[in-house]
XYZ file of C-alpha atoms in Angstrom:
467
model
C 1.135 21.473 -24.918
C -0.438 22.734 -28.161
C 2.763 23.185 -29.364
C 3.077 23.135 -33.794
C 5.731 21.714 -35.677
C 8.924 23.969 -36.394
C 8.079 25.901 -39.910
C 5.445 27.325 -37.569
C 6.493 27.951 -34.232
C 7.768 30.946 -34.533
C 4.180 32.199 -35.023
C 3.331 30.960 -31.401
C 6.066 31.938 -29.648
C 9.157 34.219 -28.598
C 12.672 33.469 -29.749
C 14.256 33.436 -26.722
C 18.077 31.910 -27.732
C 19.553 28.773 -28.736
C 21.161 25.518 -27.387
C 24.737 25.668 -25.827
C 25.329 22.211 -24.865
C 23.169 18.944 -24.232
C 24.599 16.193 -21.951
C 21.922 13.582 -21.652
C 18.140 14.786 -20.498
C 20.190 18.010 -19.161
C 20.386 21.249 -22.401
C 21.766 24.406 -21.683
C 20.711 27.389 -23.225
C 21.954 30.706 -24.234
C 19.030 33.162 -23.756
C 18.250 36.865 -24.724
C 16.738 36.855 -21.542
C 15.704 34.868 -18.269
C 12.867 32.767 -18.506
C 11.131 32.263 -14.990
C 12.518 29.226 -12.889
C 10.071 26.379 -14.261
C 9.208 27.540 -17.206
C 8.287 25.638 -20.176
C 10.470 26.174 -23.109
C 10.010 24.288 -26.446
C 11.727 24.025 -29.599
C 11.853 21.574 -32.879
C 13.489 19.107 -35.514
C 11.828 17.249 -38.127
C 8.371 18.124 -37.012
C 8.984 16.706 -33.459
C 8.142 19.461 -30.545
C 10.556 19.251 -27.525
C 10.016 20.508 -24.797
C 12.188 22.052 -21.826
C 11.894 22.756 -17.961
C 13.774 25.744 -16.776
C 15.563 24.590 -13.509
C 18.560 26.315 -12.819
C 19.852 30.132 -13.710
C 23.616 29.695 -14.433
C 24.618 32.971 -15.026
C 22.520 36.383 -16.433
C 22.743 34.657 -20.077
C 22.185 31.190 -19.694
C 19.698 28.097 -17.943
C 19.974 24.780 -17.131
C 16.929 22.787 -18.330
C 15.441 19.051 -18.483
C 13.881 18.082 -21.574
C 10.767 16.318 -20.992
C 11.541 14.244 -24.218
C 14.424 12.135 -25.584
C 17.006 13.963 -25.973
C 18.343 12.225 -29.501
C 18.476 14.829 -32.971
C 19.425 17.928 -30.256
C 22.255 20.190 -31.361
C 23.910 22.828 -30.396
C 22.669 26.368 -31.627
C 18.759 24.855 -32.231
C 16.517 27.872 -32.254
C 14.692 27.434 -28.137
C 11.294 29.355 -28.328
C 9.054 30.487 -25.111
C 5.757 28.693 -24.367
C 5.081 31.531 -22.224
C 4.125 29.371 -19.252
C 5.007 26.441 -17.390
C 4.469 23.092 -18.305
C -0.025 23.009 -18.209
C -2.363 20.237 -19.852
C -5.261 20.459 -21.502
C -8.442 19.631 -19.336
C -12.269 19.020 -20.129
C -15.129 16.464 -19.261
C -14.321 14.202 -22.105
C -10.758 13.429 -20.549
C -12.666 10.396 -18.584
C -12.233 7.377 -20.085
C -8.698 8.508 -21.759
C -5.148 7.464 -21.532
C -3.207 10.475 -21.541
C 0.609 11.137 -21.257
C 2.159 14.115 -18.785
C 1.344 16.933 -21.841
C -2.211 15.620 -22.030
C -1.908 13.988 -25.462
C -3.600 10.746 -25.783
C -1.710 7.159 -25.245
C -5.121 5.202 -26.732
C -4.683 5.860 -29.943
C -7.554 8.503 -29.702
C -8.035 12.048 -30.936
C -6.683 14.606 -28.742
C -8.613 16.438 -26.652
C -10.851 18.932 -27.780
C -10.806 22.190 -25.124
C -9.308 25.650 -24.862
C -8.852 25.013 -21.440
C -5.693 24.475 -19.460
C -4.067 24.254 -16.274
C -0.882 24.614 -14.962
C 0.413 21.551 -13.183
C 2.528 22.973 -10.784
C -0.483 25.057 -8.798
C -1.044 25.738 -5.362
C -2.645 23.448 -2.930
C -6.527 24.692 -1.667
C -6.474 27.304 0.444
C -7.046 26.196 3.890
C -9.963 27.793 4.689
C -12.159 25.364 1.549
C -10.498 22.319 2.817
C -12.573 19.678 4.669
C -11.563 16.603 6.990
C -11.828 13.395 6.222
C -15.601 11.827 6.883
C -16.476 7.884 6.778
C -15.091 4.581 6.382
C -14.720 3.821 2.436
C -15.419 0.048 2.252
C -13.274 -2.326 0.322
C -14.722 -5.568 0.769
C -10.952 -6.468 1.832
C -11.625 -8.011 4.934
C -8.138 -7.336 6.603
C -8.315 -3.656 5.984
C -12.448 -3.417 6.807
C -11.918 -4.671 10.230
C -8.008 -3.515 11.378
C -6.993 -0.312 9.443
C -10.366 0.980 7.293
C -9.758 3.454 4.326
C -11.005 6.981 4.955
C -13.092 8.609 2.957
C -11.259 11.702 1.962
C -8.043 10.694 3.566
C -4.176 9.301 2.322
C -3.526 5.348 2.482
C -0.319 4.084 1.660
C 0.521 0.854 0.278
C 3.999 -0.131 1.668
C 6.303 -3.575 0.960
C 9.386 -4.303 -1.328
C 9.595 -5.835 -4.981
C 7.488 -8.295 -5.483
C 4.934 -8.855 -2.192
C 1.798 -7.647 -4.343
C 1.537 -3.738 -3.538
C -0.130 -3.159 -7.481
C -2.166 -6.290 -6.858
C -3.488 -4.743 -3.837
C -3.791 -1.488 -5.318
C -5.457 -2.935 -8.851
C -7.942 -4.793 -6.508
C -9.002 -1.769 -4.638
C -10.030 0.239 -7.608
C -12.002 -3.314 -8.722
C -13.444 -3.469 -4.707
C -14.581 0.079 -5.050
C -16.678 -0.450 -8.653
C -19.602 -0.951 -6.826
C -19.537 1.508 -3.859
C -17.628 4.946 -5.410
C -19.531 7.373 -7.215
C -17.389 9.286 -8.341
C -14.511 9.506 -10.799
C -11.096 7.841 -10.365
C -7.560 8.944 -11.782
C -4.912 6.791 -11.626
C -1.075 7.697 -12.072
C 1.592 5.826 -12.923
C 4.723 6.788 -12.563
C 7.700 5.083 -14.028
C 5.077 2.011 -15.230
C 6.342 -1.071 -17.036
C 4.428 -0.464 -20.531
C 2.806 -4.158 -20.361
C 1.559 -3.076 -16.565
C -0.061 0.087 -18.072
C -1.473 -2.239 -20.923
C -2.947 -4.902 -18.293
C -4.298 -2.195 -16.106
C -5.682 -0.251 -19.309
C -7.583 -3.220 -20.403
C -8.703 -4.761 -16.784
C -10.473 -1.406 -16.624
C -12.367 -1.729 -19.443
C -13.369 -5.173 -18.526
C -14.618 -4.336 -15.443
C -16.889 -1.697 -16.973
C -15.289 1.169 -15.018
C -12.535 3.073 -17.680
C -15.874 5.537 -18.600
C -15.246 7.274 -15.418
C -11.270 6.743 -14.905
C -8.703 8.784 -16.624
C -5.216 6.939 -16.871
C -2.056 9.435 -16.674
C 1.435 7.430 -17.819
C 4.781 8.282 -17.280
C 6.635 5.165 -18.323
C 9.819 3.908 -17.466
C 11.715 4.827 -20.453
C 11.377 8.297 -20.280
C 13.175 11.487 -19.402
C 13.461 11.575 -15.980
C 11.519 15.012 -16.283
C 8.691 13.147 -17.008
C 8.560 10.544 -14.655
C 9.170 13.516 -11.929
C 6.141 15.411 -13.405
C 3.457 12.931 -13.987
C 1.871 12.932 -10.278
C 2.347 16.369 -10.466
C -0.199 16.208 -13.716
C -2.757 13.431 -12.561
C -3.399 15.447 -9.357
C -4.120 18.296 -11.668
C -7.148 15.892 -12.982
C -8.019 15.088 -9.722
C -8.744 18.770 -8.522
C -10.433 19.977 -12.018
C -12.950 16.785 -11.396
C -13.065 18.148 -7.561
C -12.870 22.001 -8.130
C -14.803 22.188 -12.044
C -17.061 19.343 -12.090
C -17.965 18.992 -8.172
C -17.279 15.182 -8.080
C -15.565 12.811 -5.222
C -12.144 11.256 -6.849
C -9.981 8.512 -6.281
C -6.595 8.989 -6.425
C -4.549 5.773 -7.186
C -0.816 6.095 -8.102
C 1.533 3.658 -8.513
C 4.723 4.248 -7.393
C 5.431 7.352 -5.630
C 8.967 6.072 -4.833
C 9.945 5.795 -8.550
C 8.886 9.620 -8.321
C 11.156 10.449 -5.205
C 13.735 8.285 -7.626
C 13.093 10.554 -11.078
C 13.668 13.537 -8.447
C 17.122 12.270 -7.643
C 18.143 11.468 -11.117
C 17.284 15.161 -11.738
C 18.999 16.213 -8.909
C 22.142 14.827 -9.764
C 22.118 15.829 -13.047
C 21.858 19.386 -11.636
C 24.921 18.778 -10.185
C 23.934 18.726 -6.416
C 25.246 17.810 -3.459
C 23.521 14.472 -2.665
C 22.181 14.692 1.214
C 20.887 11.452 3.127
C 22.080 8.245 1.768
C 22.206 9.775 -1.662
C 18.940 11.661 -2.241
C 18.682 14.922 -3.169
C 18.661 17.793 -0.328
C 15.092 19.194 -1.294
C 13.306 15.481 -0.523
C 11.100 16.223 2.083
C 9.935 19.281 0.082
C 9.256 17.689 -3.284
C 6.914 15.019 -1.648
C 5.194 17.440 0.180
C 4.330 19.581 -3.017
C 2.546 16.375 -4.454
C 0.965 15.651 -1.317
C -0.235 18.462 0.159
C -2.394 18.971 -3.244
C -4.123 16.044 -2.380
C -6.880 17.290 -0.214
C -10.973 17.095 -0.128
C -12.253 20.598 -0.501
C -15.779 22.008 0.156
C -16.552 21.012 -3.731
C -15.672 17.295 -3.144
C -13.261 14.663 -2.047
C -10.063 12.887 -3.136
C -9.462 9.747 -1.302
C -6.102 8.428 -2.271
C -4.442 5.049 -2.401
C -0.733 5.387 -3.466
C 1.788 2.104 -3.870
C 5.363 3.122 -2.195
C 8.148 0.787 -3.016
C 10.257 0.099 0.182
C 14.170 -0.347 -0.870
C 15.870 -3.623 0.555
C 12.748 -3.415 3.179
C 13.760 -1.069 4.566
C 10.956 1.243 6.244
C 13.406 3.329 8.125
C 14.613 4.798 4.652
C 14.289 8.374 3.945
C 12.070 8.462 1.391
C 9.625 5.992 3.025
C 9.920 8.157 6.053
C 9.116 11.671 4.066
C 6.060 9.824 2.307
C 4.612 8.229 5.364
C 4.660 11.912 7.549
C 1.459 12.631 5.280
C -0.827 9.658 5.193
C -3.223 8.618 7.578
C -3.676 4.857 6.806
C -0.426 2.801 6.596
C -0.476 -0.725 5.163
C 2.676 -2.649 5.475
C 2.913 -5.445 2.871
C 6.006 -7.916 4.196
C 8.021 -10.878 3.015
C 7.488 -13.004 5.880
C 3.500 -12.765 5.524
C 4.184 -14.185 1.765
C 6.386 -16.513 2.933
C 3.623 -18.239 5.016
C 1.049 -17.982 1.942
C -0.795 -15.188 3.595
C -1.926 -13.448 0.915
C -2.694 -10.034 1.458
C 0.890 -10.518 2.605
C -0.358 -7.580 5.190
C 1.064 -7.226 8.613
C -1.345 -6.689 10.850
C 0.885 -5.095 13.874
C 2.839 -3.049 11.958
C -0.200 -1.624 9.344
C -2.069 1.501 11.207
C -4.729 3.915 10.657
C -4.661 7.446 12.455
C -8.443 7.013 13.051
C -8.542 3.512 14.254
C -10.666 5.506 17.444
C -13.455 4.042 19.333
C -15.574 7.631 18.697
C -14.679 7.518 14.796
C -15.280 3.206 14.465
C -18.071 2.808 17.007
C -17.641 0.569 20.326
C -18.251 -2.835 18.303
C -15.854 -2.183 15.739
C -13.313 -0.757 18.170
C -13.438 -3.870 20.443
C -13.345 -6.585 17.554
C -10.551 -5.207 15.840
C -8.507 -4.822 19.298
C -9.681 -8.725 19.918
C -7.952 -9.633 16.583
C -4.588 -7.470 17.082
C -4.348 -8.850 20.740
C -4.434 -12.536 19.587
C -1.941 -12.265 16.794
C 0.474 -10.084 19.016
C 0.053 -12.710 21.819
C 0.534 -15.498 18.713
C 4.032 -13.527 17.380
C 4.773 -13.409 21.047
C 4.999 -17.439 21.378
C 5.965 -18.221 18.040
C 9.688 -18.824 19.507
C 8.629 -21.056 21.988
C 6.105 -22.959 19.654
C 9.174 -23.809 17.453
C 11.409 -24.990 20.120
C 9.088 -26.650 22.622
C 5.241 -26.894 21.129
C 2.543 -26.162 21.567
C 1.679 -28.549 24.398
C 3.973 -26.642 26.656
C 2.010 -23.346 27.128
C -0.551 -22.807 29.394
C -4.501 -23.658 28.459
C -5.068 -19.695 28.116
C -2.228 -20.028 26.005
C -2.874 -22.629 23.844
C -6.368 -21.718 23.229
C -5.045 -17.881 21.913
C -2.616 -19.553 19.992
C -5.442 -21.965 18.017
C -7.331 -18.745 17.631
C -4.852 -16.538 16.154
C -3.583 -18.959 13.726
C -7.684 -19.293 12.389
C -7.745 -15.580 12.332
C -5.067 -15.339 10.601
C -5.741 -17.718 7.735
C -9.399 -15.640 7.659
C -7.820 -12.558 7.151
C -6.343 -14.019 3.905
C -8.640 -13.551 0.033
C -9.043 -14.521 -3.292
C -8.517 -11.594 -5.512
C -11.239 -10.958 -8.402
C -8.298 -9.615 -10.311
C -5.953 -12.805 -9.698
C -8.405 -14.933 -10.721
C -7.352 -15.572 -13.655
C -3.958 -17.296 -12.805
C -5.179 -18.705 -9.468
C -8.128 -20.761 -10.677
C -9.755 -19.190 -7.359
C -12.890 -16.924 -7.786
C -12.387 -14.017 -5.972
C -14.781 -13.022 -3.063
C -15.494 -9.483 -1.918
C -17.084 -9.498 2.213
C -18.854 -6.729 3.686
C -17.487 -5.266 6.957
C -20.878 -6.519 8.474
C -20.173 -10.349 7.722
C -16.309 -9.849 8.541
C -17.383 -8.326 11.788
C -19.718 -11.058 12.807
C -17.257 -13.688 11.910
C -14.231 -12.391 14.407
C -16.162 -11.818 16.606
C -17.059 -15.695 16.414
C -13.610 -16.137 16.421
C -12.839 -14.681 19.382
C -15.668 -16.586 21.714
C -14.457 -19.714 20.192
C -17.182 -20.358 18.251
C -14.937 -22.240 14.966
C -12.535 -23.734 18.012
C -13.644 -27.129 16.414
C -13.244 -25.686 12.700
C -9.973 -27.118 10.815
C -7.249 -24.245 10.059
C -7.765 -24.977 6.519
C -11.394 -24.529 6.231
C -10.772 -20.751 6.884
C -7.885 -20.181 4.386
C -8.577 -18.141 1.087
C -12.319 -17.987 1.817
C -14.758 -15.157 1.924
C -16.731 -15.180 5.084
C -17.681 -18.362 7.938
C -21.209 -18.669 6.647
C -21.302 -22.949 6.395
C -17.933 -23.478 7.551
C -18.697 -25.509 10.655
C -21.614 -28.183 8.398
């Protein structure tokens, strides 16, 4: 924020009252006069900055606020100063390969940023007539999302499954898939981050060669719920001065944007709102769509986002699931029962979709192999009941032989991870949407009929499987 410790900040900024009561990350404050509704307000103790977010007008004399700090050495009549704007960080080329926190200020243990130039992080989204569509397939190398729901270049994919069923595995091994094939810059946000995931991911990065062109934004778990409900709101401000200022394609990774629907309730009910569908706040739908709608590809370059969405008690017919997925165009459904079998991606394939799985947009081939694939497994799930209770020797050869195919496929479709490599003992394999193409479509004309089931488990592609 640029803000100075207290013997000087006076010198930056306007009196504008004093503290009238603090209850938790919620401070009320007497004022002179109104600051605007999301205004930044700061004041100071010990050489420590806070700093405040105006979010409620009481009455002509006083505001409700969130401090964006803890809340711990606050007293009543502290001297509360105007910034003079809302809540902005500082931006400039040399943010790339930083760790930053939601003000900007460096979590690396580097010096801070060196520019005069900031930006607000509650802007507008691009005006609609700069926007662009989304153009191309973005491959991963992830051979269940190549061939059944593809990443868009320029478009929203969310990562969906509950605790535990790898959704930042998934997400960490995209932004290692994509090393080789994006060109641009990537920003990743995490919001409400275990410190030692943030550490991992921090370090993985530099491993992998790519944390010169990746800016890390943290809002960890122990903070002000302020924070945590601000931090998307500040890596997406990266992502459009990369897009708008320096003209490059971004990825956008953030991880979670439930625990950001979650900071919005806390806030909410420490407002002192009425709660509205099982317990969230009443503005939901329009606090998801201010981060998301920002999240667009513009005539002066692309974001392509990936974003991890925790699903509570698996539960995809919750609220805030339902308000996130209204804006993506790729949905990947991570579920227990997949990881239950071992299938790792624990992906489903019936239930994961992409808006432009479309013969015109994937080409005839494509189109047709992928349908193969989603045909067999439905036809598989279909019999599974039976299987269990009677065998397989009771269905019908057309049957049977579907069956033997979708449970090959399905073992196929699983991976070795580079970035679980480590603890697996497995090298992990990245296959090109060429390879994974030619292989179902193997599949499918019974080519591997004679191949055991484990000879396609956790494998790239079929090259030497039947020797």
């Amino acid at each position: 924020m640029g803000l100075r410790p207290e013997g000087t900040l006076h010198d930056d900024h306007d009196a504008i009252g004093v503290i009238a009561k603090v209850r938790g990350p919620v401070v009320d404050i007497s004022c002179d006069r109104l600051p605007p509704m999301h205004q930044a307000l700061c004041s100071a103790i010990d050489h420590e900055t806070y700093i405040f977010e105006v979010y409620q007008h009481l009455d002509e004399r006083h505001v409700r606020a969130i401090t964006l700090h803890r809340t711990s050495g606050l007293r009543r009549g502290m001297p509360v100063f105007d910034t003079g704007a809302p809540v902005h960080v500082p931006v400039a080329p040399d943010c790339l390969g930083r760790v930053l926190n939601v003000f900007g200020e460096p979590l690396d243990g580097g010096p801070p940023l060196a520019t005069r130039e900031f930006r607000n992080i509650l802007a507008k989204p691009a005006p609609l007539h700069e926007t662009k569509p989304v153009s191309g397939i973005l491959e991963t190398g992830i051979k269940v999302m190549d061939l059944l729901f593809p990443f868009i270049r320029g478009g929203k994919t969310g990562l969906f499954g509950g605790a535990g069923i790898g959704k930042t595995v998934l997400l960490t091994e995209f932004m290692h898939a994509i090393v080789a094939l994006h060109r641009g810059v990537s920003v990743f946000a995490g919001v409400g981050e275990r410190i030692r995931e943030g550490h991992e991911l921090w370090h993985e990065m530099q491993k992998a060669g790519v944390m010169p062109q990746t800016t890390l934004i943290f809002g960890q778990m122990d903070e002000s719920p302020g924070v945590r409900f601000r931090v998307g709101l500040a890596a997406v401000t990266y992502a459009e001065y990369f897009r708008d200022t320096l003209q490059k394609d971004v990825l956008f990774l953030m991880d979670n944007v439930f625990r950001f629907v979650q900071a919005g309730s806390e806030i909410s009910g420490l407002l002192g709102r009425m709660p509205a569908t099982v317990g969230y706040q009443p503005t939901l739908m329009t606090e998801v769509a201010e981060l998301e709608e920002r999240i667009i590809s513009t005539t002066k370059g692309a974001i392509t986002s990936v974003q991890a969405v925790y699903v509570p008690a698996d539960d995809m017919t919750d609220p805030a699931v339902s308000g996130i997925l209204n804006h993506l165009d790729t949905l990947v459904i991570l579920t227990r029962a997949q990881a239950s079998k071992g299938i790792y991606p624990a992906v489903d394939p019936l239930q994961s979709t992409s808006k432009l799985m479309d013969r015109h947009f994937l080409g005839d081939r494509h189109y047709r192999i992928a349908e193969g694939v989603r045909e067999h497994l439905a036809r598989y799930r279909e019999l599974e009941d039976i299987l269990t209770m009677l065998g397989i020797g009771e269905l019908s050869e057309t049957d049977r032989r579907i069956v033997v195919r979708a449970r090959k496929l399905q073992r196929y479709l699983t991976q070795p991870f580079h970035v679980t490599a480590e603890l697996t003992g497995i090298q992990g394999v990245s296959v090109p949407l060429a390879d994974t193409l030619l292989d179902c479509e193997a599949f499918l004309r019974g080519e591997f009929d004679e191949v055991p089931e484990d000879r396609c488990y956790m494998r790239g592609s079929m090259k030497g499987a039947q020797a």
